[in-house]
PDB file of C-alpha atoms in Angstrom:
ATOM      1  CA  MET A   1       0.000   0.000   0.000  1.00 57.00           C
ATOM      2  CA  THR A   2       1.426   3.368  -1.007  1.00 58.00           C
ATOM      3  CA  GLN A   3       1.785   6.301   1.382  1.00 61.00           C
ATOM      4  CA  ASN A   4      -1.046   8.129  -0.443  1.00 62.00           C
ATOM      5  CA  ASN A   5      -3.365   5.122  -0.139  1.00 75.00           C
ATOM      6  CA  ILE A   6      -2.583   4.807   3.569  1.00 86.00           C
ATOM      7  CA  TYR A   7      -3.664   8.362   4.250  1.00 95.00           C
ATOM      8  CA  SER A   8      -6.594   8.236   1.820  1.00 94.00           C
ATOM      9  CA  SER A   9      -8.322   5.555   3.914  1.00 95.00           C
ATOM     10  CA  LEU A  10      -8.072   7.833   6.981  1.00 97.00           C
ATOM     11  CA  ILE A  11      -9.205  10.931   5.069  1.00 97.00           C
ATOM     12  CA  ASN A  12     -12.129   9.069   3.486  1.00 96.00           C
ATOM     13  CA  ALA A  13     -13.237   7.785   6.903  1.00 96.00           C
ATOM     14  CA  ILE A  14     -13.175  11.320   8.293  1.00 97.00           C
ATOM     15  CA  LYS A  15     -15.019  12.718   5.269  1.00 97.00           C
ATOM     16  CA  GLU A  16     -17.892  10.300   5.904  1.00 96.00           C
ATOM     17  CA  LEU A  17     -18.820  12.492   8.890  1.00 96.00           C
ATOM     18  CA  VAL A  18     -17.384  15.968   8.267  1.00 97.00           C
ATOM     19  CA  THR A  19     -16.306  18.221   5.403  1.00 97.00           C
ATOM     20  CA  LEU A  20     -12.584  18.856   4.864  1.00 97.00           C
ATOM     21  CA  ASN A  21     -10.839  21.239   2.496  1.00 96.00           C
ATOM     22  CA  VAL A  22      -7.404  20.715   0.917  1.00 96.00           C
ATOM     23  CA  GLU A  23      -5.582  22.568   3.708  1.00 97.00           C
ATOM     24  CA  ASP A  24      -7.405  20.482   6.345  1.00 97.00           C
ATOM     25  CA  VAL A  25      -6.294  17.277   4.637  1.00 97.00           C
ATOM     26  CA  THR A  26      -2.666  18.430   4.533  1.00 96.00           C
ATOM     27  CA  MET A  27      -2.688  19.343   8.238  1.00 97.00           C
ATOM     28  CA  ILE A  28      -4.247  15.983   9.168  1.00 97.00           C
ATOM     29  CA  GLU A  29      -1.704  14.020   7.126  1.00 96.00           C
ATOM     30  CA  ASP A  30       1.125  15.998   8.728  1.00 96.00           C
ATOM     31  CA  VAL A  31       0.214  15.025  12.303  1.00 97.00           C
ATOM     32  CA  PHE A  32      -0.894  11.388  11.990  1.00 97.00           C
ATOM     33  CA  GLU A  33       2.026   9.006  12.435  1.00 97.00           C
ATOM     34  CA  LEU A  34       2.336   5.689  10.599  1.00 97.00           C
ATOM     35  CA  LYS A  35       3.032   2.683  12.861  1.00 97.00           C
ATOM     36  CA  LYS A  36       3.454  -0.958  11.897  1.00 97.00           C
ATOM     37  CA  HIS A  37       2.881  -3.703  14.465  1.00 98.00           C
ATOM     38  CA  ALA A  38       3.917  -7.348  14.251  1.00 98.00           C
ATOM     39  CA  LYS A  39       1.501 -10.205  14.929  1.00 97.00           C
ATOM     40  CA  LYS A  40       0.923 -10.565  18.709  1.00 97.00           C
ATOM     41  CA  GLU A  41       2.683  -7.265  19.463  1.00 98.00           C
ATOM     42  CA  ILE A  42       1.208  -5.394  22.421  1.00 98.00           C
ATOM     43  CA  VAL A  43       0.360  -1.856  21.282  1.00 97.00           C
ATOM     44  CA  LEU A  44      -0.870  -0.686  24.693  1.00 97.00           C
ATOM     45  CA  PHE A  45      -0.198  -2.379  28.035  1.00 97.00           C
ATOM     46  CA  LYS A  46      -2.589  -2.344  30.974  1.00 96.00           C
ATOM     47  CA  GLY A  47      -1.325   0.287  33.402  1.00 96.00           C
ATOM     48  CA  GLU A  48       0.068   2.608  30.731  1.00 97.00           C
ATOM     49  CA  THR A  49      -1.837   5.788  29.977  1.00 97.00           C
ATOM     50  CA  SER A  50      -3.371   5.734  26.507  1.00 96.00           C
ATOM     51  CA  ASN A  51      -2.112   8.866  24.773  1.00 97.00           C
ATOM     52  CA  HIS A  52      -2.960   8.078  21.148  1.00 97.00           C
ATOM     53  CA  MET A  53      -6.017   7.737  18.971  1.00 96.00           C
ATOM     54  CA  ARG A  54      -5.406   4.860  16.536  1.00 97.00           C
ATOM     55  CA  PHE A  55      -6.947   4.304  13.106  1.00 97.00           C
ATOM     56  CA  VAL A  56      -6.507   0.818  11.605  1.00 97.00           C
ATOM     57  CA  VAL A  57      -5.267   0.966   8.013  1.00 96.00           C
ATOM     58  CA  GLU A  58      -4.632  -2.771   7.591  1.00 96.00           C
ATOM     59  CA  GLY A  59      -4.744  -5.778   9.867  1.00 95.00           C
ATOM     60  CA  CYS A  60      -6.643  -6.423  13.077  1.00 96.00           C
ATOM     61  CA  LEU A  61      -6.236  -5.496  16.735  1.00 97.00           C
ATOM     62  CA  ARG A  62      -8.112  -6.421  19.872  1.00 96.00           C
ATOM     63  CA  SER A  63      -8.493  -4.749  23.237  1.00 96.00           C
ATOM     64  CA  TYR A  64      -8.903  -7.084  26.188  1.00 96.00           C
ATOM     65  CA  TYR A  65      -8.494  -7.366  29.918  1.00 93.00           C
ATOM     66  CA  ILE A  66      -7.340 -10.237  32.106  1.00 93.00           C
ATOM     67  CA  ASN A  67      -9.136 -10.958  35.378  1.00 91.00           C
ATOM     68  CA  GLU A  68      -7.556 -12.170  38.644  1.00 91.00           C
ATOM     69  CA  GLU A  69      -7.947 -15.810  37.544  1.00 91.00           C
ATOM     70  CA  GLY A  70      -6.025 -15.120  34.337  1.00 89.00           C
ATOM     71  CA  GLN A  71      -9.044 -15.292  32.024  1.00 89.00           C
ATOM     72  CA  GLU A  72      -9.053 -12.991  29.013  1.00 91.00           C
ATOM     73  CA  TYR A  73     -12.121 -10.990  28.033  1.00 93.00           C
ATOM     74  CA  ILE A  74     -12.157  -9.251  24.669  1.00 94.00           C
ATOM     75  CA  VAL A  75     -13.735  -5.818  24.828  1.00 92.00           C
ATOM     76  CA  GLN A  76     -13.290  -4.626  21.252  1.00 92.00           C
ATOM     77  CA  PHE A  77     -11.878  -5.568  17.879  1.00 94.00           C
ATOM     78  CA  GLY A  78     -10.290  -3.059  15.527  1.00 94.00           C
ATOM     79  CA  ILE A  79     -10.345  -3.956  11.835  1.00 93.00           C
ATOM     80  CA  LYS A  80      -9.573  -1.989   8.681  1.00 94.00           C
ATOM     81  CA  ASN A  81     -10.978   1.582   8.809  1.00 94.00           C
ATOM     82  CA  TRP A  82     -11.925   1.298  12.505  1.00 94.00           C
ATOM     83  CA  TRP A  83     -10.591   3.184  15.517  1.00 96.00           C
ATOM     84  CA  ILE A  84      -9.341   1.344  18.608  1.00 94.00           C
ATOM     85  CA  ASN A  85      -8.161   2.556  21.982  1.00 92.00           C
ATOM     86  CA  ASP A  86      -8.676   2.311  25.723  1.00 93.00           C
ATOM     87  CA  LEU A  87     -10.988   5.298  25.481  1.00 91.00           C
ATOM     88  CA  TYR A  88     -11.528   5.651  29.242  1.00 93.00           C
ATOM     89  CA  SER A  89      -7.764   5.865  29.810  1.00 95.00           C
ATOM     90  CA  TYR A  90      -7.402   8.331  26.951  1.00 95.00           C
ATOM     91  CA  LEU A  91     -10.197  10.632  28.111  1.00 93.00           C
ATOM     92  CA  THR A  92      -9.334  10.560  31.826  1.00 95.00           C
ATOM     93  CA  LYS A  93      -5.529  10.369  31.479  1.00 96.00           C
ATOM     94  CA  THR A  94      -5.526   7.423  33.899  1.00 97.00           C
ATOM     95  CA  PRO A  95      -3.815   4.004  33.588  1.00 97.00           C
ATOM     96  CA  ALA A  96      -5.324   1.739  30.941  1.00 97.00           C
ATOM     97  CA  GLN A  97      -7.495  -1.141  32.109  1.00 95.00           C
ATOM     98  CA  TYR A  98      -7.057  -2.967  28.813  1.00 95.00           C
ATOM     99  CA  PHE A  99      -4.300  -4.344  26.650  1.00 97.00           C
ATOM    100  CA  VAL A 100      -4.387  -3.581  22.923  1.00 97.00           C
ATOM    101  CA  GLN A 101      -2.718  -6.247  20.781  1.00 97.00           C
ATOM    102  CA  ALA A 102      -2.186  -6.853  17.060  1.00 97.00           C
ATOM    103  CA  LEU A 103      -3.741 -10.165  15.974  1.00 96.00           C
ATOM    104  CA  LYS A 104      -1.850 -10.091  12.670  1.00 96.00           C
ATOM    105  CA  PRO A 105       0.643  -7.704  11.065  1.00 97.00           C
ATOM    106  CA  THR A 106      -1.169  -4.382  11.416  1.00 97.00           C
ATOM    107  CA  THR A 107      -0.654  -0.849  10.164  1.00 97.00           C
ATOM    108  CA  VAL A 108      -2.179   2.059  12.072  1.00 97.00           C
ATOM    109  CA  LEU A 109      -2.199   5.812  11.761  1.00 98.00           C
ATOM    110  CA  GLN A 110      -2.049   7.341  15.222  1.00 97.00           C
ATOM    111  CA  ILE A 111      -2.067  10.798  16.711  1.00 97.00           C
ATOM    112  CA  HIS A 112      -0.828  11.875  20.135  1.00 97.00           C
ATOM    113  CA  ARG A 113      -3.327  13.736  22.336  1.00 96.00           C
ATOM    114  CA  ASP A 114      -1.239  16.950  22.268  1.00 97.00           C
ATOM    115  CA  LYS A 115      -1.179  16.997  18.464  1.00 97.00           C
ATOM    116  CA  LEU A 116      -4.881  16.167  18.359  1.00 97.00           C
ATOM    117  CA  GLU A 117      -5.697  19.101  20.648  1.00 96.00           C
ATOM    118  CA  GLN A 118      -3.744  21.388  18.307  1.00 97.00           C
ATOM    119  CA  LEU A 119      -5.492  19.837  15.308  1.00 97.00           C
ATOM    120  CA  PHE A 120      -8.859  20.711  16.886  1.00 97.00           C
ATOM    121  CA  VAL A 121      -7.752  24.369  16.835  1.00 97.00           C
ATOM    122  CA  ASN A 122      -6.370  24.248  13.285  1.00 97.00           C
ATOM    123  CA  VAL A 123      -9.103  22.032  11.790  1.00 97.00           C
ATOM    124  CA  PRO A 124     -12.344  22.570  13.776  1.00 97.00           C
ATOM    125  CA  ALA A 125     -14.091  19.839  11.767  1.00 97.00           C
ATOM    126  CA  MET A 126     -11.872  17.290  13.535  1.00 97.00           C
ATOM    127  CA  GLU A 127     -13.325  18.218  16.916  1.00 96.00           C
ATOM    128  CA  ARG A 128     -16.799  17.557  15.516  1.00 97.00           C
ATOM    129  CA  PHE A 129     -15.586  14.293  13.953  1.00 97.00           C
ATOM    130  CA  PHE A 130     -14.224  12.950  17.244  1.00 95.00           C
ATOM    131  CA  ARG A 131     -17.303  14.096  19.157  1.00 96.00           C
ATOM    132  CA  ILE A 132     -19.465  12.061  16.778  1.00 96.00           C
ATOM    133  CA  LYS A 133     -17.127   9.036  17.009  1.00 94.00           C
ATOM    134  CA  ILE A 134     -17.104   9.142  20.823  1.00 92.00           C
ATOM    135  CA  GLU A 135     -20.907   9.478  20.916  1.00 94.00           C
ATOM    136  CA  LYS A 136     -21.222   6.436  18.646  1.00 91.00           C
ATOM    137  CA  ALA A 137     -18.766   4.480  20.804  1.00 89.00           C
ATOM    138  CA  TYR A 138     -20.809   5.325  23.917  1.00 90.00           C
ATOM    139  CA  VAL A 139     -24.060   4.213  22.271  1.00 91.00           C
ATOM    140  CA  ALA A 140     -22.459   0.977  21.044  1.00 86.00           C
ATOM    141  CA  ASN A 141     -21.087   0.259  24.507  1.00 85.00           C
ATOM    142  CA  GLN A 142     -24.495   0.883  26.127  1.00 89.00           C
ATOM    143  CA  ASN A 143     -26.150  -1.368  23.569  1.00 86.00           C
ATOM    144  CA  ARG A 144     -23.615  -4.132  24.137  1.00 84.00           C
ATOM    145  CA  THR A 145     -24.103  -3.911  27.915  1.00 83.00           C
ATOM    146  CA  LEU A 146     -27.887  -4.181  27.540  1.00 84.00           C
ATOM    147  CA  GLN A 147     -27.557  -7.118  25.150  1.00 83.00           C
ATOM    148  CA  SER A 148     -25.260  -8.991  27.526  1.00 80.00           C
ATOM    149  CA  MET A 149     -27.781  -8.556  30.360  1.00 83.00           C
ATOM    150  CA  SER A 150     -30.996  -9.233  28.462  1.00 86.00           C
ATOM    151  CA  GLU A 151     -30.308 -11.450  25.446  1.00 88.00           C
ATOM    152  CA  SER A 152     -29.409 -15.114  25.142  1.00 91.00           C
ATOM    153  CA  ALA A 153     -25.969 -16.126  23.930  1.00 90.00           C
ATOM    154  CA  GLU A 154     -27.520 -17.320  20.663  1.00 92.00           C
ATOM    155  CA  SER A 155     -29.192 -13.959  20.111  1.00 91.00           C
ATOM    156  CA  ARG A 156     -25.926 -12.112  20.881  1.00 90.00           C
ATOM    157  CA  TYR A 157     -24.082 -14.315  18.375  1.00 92.00           C
ATOM    158  CA  LYS A 158     -26.728 -13.703  15.691  1.00 91.00           C
ATOM    159  CA  ASN A 159     -26.404  -9.947  16.243  1.00 89.00           C
ATOM    160  CA  PHE A 160     -22.619 -10.229  16.100  1.00 90.00           C
ATOM    161  CA  ILE A 161     -22.567 -12.036  12.749  1.00 89.00           C
ATOM    162  CA  LYS A 162     -25.244  -9.700  11.375  1.00 89.00           C
ATOM    163  CA  ASN A 163     -23.304  -6.566  12.340  1.00 86.00           C
ATOM    164  CA  TYR A 164     -19.697  -7.769  12.256  1.00 88.00           C
ATOM    165  CA  ARG A 165     -19.475 -10.529   9.636  1.00 87.00           C
ATOM    166  CA  SER A 166     -16.028  -9.295   8.555  1.00 87.00           C
ATOM    167  CA  ILE A 167     -14.683  -9.649  12.108  1.00 89.00           C
ATOM    168  CA  GLU A 168     -16.063 -13.169  12.471  1.00 85.00           C
ATOM    169  CA  GLN A 169     -14.206 -14.177   9.308  1.00 83.00           C
ATOM    170  CA  GLU A 170     -10.964 -12.541  10.467  1.00 86.00           C
ATOM    171  CA  VAL A 171     -10.508 -13.720  14.072  1.00 91.00           C
ATOM    172  CA  PRO A 172     -10.421 -17.171  15.706  1.00 91.00           C
ATOM    173  CA  GLN A 173     -13.717 -18.501  17.082  1.00 91.00           C
ATOM    174  CA  TYR A 174     -12.423 -18.619  20.655  1.00 93.00           C
ATOM    175  CA  MET A 175     -11.922 -14.827  20.455  1.00 93.00           C
ATOM    176  CA  VAL A 176     -15.476 -14.340  19.180  1.00 93.00           C
ATOM    177  CA  ALA A 177     -16.624 -16.454  22.152  1.00 93.00           C
ATOM    178  CA  SER A 178     -14.583 -14.279  24.525  1.00 92.00           C
ATOM    179  CA  TYR A 179     -16.123 -11.129  23.040  1.00 91.00           C
ATOM    180  CA  LEU A 180     -19.608 -12.606  23.517  1.00 92.00           C
ATOM    181  CA  GLY A 181     -18.842 -13.667  27.096  1.00 89.00           C
ATOM    182  CA  ILE A 182     -19.298 -17.400  26.481  1.00 92.00           C
ATOM    183  CA  THR A 183     -17.042 -20.435  26.264  1.00 91.00           C
ATOM    184  CA  PRO A 184     -15.711 -21.635  22.894  1.00 92.00           C
ATOM    185  CA  GLU A 185     -17.626 -24.891  23.443  1.00 94.00           C
ATOM    186  CA  HIS A 186     -20.896 -22.988  23.932  1.00 93.00           C
ATOM    187  CA  LEU A 187     -20.246 -20.989  20.760  1.00 93.00           C
ATOM    188  CA  SER A 188     -19.528 -24.210  18.855  1.00 92.00           C
ATOM    189  CA  THR A 189     -22.885 -25.634  20.012  1.00 93.00           C
ATOM    190  CA  ILE A 190     -24.709 -22.440  18.983  1.00 92.00           C
ATOM    191  CA  ARG A 191     -23.108 -22.495  15.547  1.00 91.00           C
ATOM    192  CA  LYS A 192     -24.000 -26.175  15.021  1.00 89.00           C
ATOM    193  CA  ASN A 193     -27.615 -25.508  16.015  1.00 87.00           C
ATOM    194  CA  LEU A 194     -27.855 -22.552  13.653  1.00 84.00           C
ATOM    195  CA  HIS A 195     -26.487 -24.594  10.720  1.00 80.00           C
ATOM    196  CA  LYS A 196     -29.076 -27.359  11.194  1.00 73.00           C
TER     197      LYS A 196
END
């Protein structure tokens, strides 16, 4: 992927929500930093403060936490053209509760909070863009919480494959199970029942 193509995916994603002029695009490209991560590389460790917003250009990341018994729980996936972060850590400037890890070789465009704050001044549309993205993230999180409390595992899986078919095809089934809050064996049973 060429340098122009890398930035065009970011610019196109931003333009889906806000209007940018040529100068805006140049300023955005100047402050987003290209980062490549190897498969299994930890991008953010629990306990670090999340200081970057990350846009996935290629590859796949996951954010997850590990409980006291050592069990992993996947909170979010980040696939091509998605944003991923420990948003609570970023917004509150407190230690991250989650790890963020590359599941395959992954390219991201990231921006440090200080540069983003300056970008909000220079390109006001970016402040609106991130407000909309954070609102959508909040709504999605609320919806996921309600689903986990009120819907069966089968219903949650059906919603997952309806809304995130590309993720299901990109990550191992045990990670989908972790995201849904069920065991891999339970997910296997659900999938067999649905294919009957």
